[in-house]
Coordinates of N, CA and C and ligand atoms in Angstrom, one line a residue:
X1 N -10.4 -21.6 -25.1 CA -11.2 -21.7 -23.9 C -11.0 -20.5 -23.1
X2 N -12.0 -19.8 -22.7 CA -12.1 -18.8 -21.6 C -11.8 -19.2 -20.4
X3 N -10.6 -18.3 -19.4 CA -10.7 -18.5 -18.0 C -10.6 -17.0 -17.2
X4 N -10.7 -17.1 -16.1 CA -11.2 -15.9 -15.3 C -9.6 -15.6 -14.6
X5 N -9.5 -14.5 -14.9 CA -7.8 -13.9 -14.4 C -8.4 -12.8 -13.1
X6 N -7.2 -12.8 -12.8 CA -7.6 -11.7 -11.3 C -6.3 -10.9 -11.7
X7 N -7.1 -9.8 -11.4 CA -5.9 -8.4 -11.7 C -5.4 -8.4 -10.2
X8 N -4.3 -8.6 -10.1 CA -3.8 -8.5 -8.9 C -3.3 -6.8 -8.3
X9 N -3.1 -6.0 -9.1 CA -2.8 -4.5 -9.1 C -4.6 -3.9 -8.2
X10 N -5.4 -4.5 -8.8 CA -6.8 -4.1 -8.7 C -7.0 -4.7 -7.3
X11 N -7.2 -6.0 -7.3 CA -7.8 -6.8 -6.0 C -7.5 -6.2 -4.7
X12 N -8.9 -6.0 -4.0 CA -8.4 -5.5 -2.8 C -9.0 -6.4 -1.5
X13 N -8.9 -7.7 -1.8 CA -9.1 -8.9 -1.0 C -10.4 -8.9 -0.4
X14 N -11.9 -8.8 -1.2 CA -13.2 -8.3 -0.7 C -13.9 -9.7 -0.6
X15 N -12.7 -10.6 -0.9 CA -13.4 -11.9 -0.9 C -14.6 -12.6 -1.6
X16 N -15.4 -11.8 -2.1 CA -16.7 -12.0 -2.8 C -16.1 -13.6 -3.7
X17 N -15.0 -13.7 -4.5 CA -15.1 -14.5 -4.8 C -14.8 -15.5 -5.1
X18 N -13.9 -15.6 -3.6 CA -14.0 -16.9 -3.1 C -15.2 -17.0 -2.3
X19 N -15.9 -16.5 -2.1 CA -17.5 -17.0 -1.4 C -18.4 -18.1 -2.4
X20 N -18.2 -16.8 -3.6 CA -19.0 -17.6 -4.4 C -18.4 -19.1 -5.4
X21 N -17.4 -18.9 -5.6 CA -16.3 -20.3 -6.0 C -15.4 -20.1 -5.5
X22 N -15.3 -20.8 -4.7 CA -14.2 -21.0 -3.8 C -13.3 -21.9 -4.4
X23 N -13.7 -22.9 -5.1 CA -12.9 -24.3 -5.7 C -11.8 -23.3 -6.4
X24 N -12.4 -22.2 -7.5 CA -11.9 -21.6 -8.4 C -10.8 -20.2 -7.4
X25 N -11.4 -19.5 -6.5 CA -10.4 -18.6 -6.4 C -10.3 -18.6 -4.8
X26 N -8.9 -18.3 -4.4 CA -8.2 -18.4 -3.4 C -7.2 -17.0 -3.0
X27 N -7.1 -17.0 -1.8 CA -6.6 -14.8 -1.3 C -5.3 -16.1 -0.9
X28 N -4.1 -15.2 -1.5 CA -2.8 -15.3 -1.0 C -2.5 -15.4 0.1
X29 N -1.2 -15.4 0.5 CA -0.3 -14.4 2.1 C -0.6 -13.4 2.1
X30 N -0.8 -12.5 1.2 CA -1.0 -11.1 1.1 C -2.6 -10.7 0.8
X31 N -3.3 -11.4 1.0 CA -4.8 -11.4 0.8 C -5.6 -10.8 -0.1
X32 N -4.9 -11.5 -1.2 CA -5.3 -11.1 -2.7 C -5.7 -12.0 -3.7
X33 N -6.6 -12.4 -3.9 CA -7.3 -13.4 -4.5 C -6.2 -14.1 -6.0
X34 N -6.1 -15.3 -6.0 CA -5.3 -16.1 -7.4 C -6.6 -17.2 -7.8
X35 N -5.7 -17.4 -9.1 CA -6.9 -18.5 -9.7 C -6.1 -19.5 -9.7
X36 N -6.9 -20.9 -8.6 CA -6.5 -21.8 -8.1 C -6.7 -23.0 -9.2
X37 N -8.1 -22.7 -9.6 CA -8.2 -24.1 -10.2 C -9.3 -23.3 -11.3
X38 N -9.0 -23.1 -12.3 CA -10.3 -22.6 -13.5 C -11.1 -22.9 -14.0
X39 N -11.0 -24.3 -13.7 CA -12.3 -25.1 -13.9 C -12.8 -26.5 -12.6
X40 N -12.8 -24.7 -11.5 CA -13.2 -25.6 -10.6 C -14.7 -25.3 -10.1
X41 N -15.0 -24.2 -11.0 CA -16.5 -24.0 -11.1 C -17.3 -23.7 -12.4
X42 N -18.5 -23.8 -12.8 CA -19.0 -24.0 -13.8 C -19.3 -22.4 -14.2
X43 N -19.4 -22.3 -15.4 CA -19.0 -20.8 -16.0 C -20.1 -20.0 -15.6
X44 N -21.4 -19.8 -15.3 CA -22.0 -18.8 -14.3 C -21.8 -18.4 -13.1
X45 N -21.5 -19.8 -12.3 CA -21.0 -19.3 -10.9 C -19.8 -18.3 -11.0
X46 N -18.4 -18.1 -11.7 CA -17.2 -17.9 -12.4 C -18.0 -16.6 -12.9
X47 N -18.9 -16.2 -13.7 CA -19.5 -15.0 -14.3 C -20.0 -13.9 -13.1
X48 N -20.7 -14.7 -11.9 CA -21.5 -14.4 -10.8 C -20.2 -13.8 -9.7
X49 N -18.7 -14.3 -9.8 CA -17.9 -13.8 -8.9 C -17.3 -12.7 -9.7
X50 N -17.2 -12.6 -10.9 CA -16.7 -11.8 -11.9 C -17.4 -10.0 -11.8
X51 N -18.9 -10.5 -11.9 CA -19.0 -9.6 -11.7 C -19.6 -9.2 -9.9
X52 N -19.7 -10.1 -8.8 CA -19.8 -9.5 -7.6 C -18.3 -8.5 -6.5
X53 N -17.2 -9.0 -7.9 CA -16.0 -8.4 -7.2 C -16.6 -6.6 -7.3
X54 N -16.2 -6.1 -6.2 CA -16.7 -4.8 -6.0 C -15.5 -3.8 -6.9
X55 N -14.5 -4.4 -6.7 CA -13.0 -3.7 -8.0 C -13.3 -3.8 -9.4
X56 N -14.0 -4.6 -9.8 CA -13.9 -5.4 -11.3 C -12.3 -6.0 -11.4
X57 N -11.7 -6.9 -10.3 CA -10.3 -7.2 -10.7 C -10.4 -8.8 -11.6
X58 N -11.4 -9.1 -11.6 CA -11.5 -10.3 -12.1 C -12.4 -10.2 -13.8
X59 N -12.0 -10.7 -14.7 CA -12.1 -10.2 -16.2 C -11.7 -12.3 -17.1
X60 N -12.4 -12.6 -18.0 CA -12.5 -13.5 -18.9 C -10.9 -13.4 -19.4
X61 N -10.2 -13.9 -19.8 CA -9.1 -14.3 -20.7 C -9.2 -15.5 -21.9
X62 N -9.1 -15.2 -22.9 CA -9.1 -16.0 -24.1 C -7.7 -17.3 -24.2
X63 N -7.8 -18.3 -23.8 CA -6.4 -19.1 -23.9 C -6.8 -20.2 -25.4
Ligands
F3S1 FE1 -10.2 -9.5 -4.9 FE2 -12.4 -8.9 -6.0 FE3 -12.0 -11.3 -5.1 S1 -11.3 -7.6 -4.7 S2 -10.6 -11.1 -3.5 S3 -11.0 -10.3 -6.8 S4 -13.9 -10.2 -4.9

C-alpha cells in the first residue's frame, strides 16, 4: 500500500497541505508538515496536496 511521506529537509511549512487534508498532514513545533494519519484522506485529495506543495516535499512511498 502507498502512503504520502513529507521530506522534512525540503518542507518549508507552505501549509498547502494541511489545507487540503488536514486529517492526513499536520506542521510540527517547528512548522514543518508530518504525516499524521495516512489514511485520513482518500487518495486524490493526498495526490491534490502532493502535488500543491510548492517544494515537492511530499512524494508516494511503497510500504
Ligand atoms: Fe511543507 Fe509542502 Fe506542506 S512545504 S507544509 S509539505 S505544502
Amino acid at each position: 500500500m502507498k502512503k504520502p511521506k513529507v521530506d522534512r529537509s525540503k518542507c518549508e511549512g507552505h501549509a498547502v497541505c494541511v489545507g487540503i487534508a488536514p486529517e492526513v498532514f499536520e506542521l510540527d513545533s517547528e512548522g514543518k508538515a508530518y504525516v499524521k494519519n495516512p489514511e485520513g484522506a482518500d487518495e486524490q485529495s493526498i495526490e491534490d496536496a502532493i502535488n500543491g506543495c510548492p517544494v515537492q516535499a511530499i512524494s508516494w512511498v511503497e510500504e
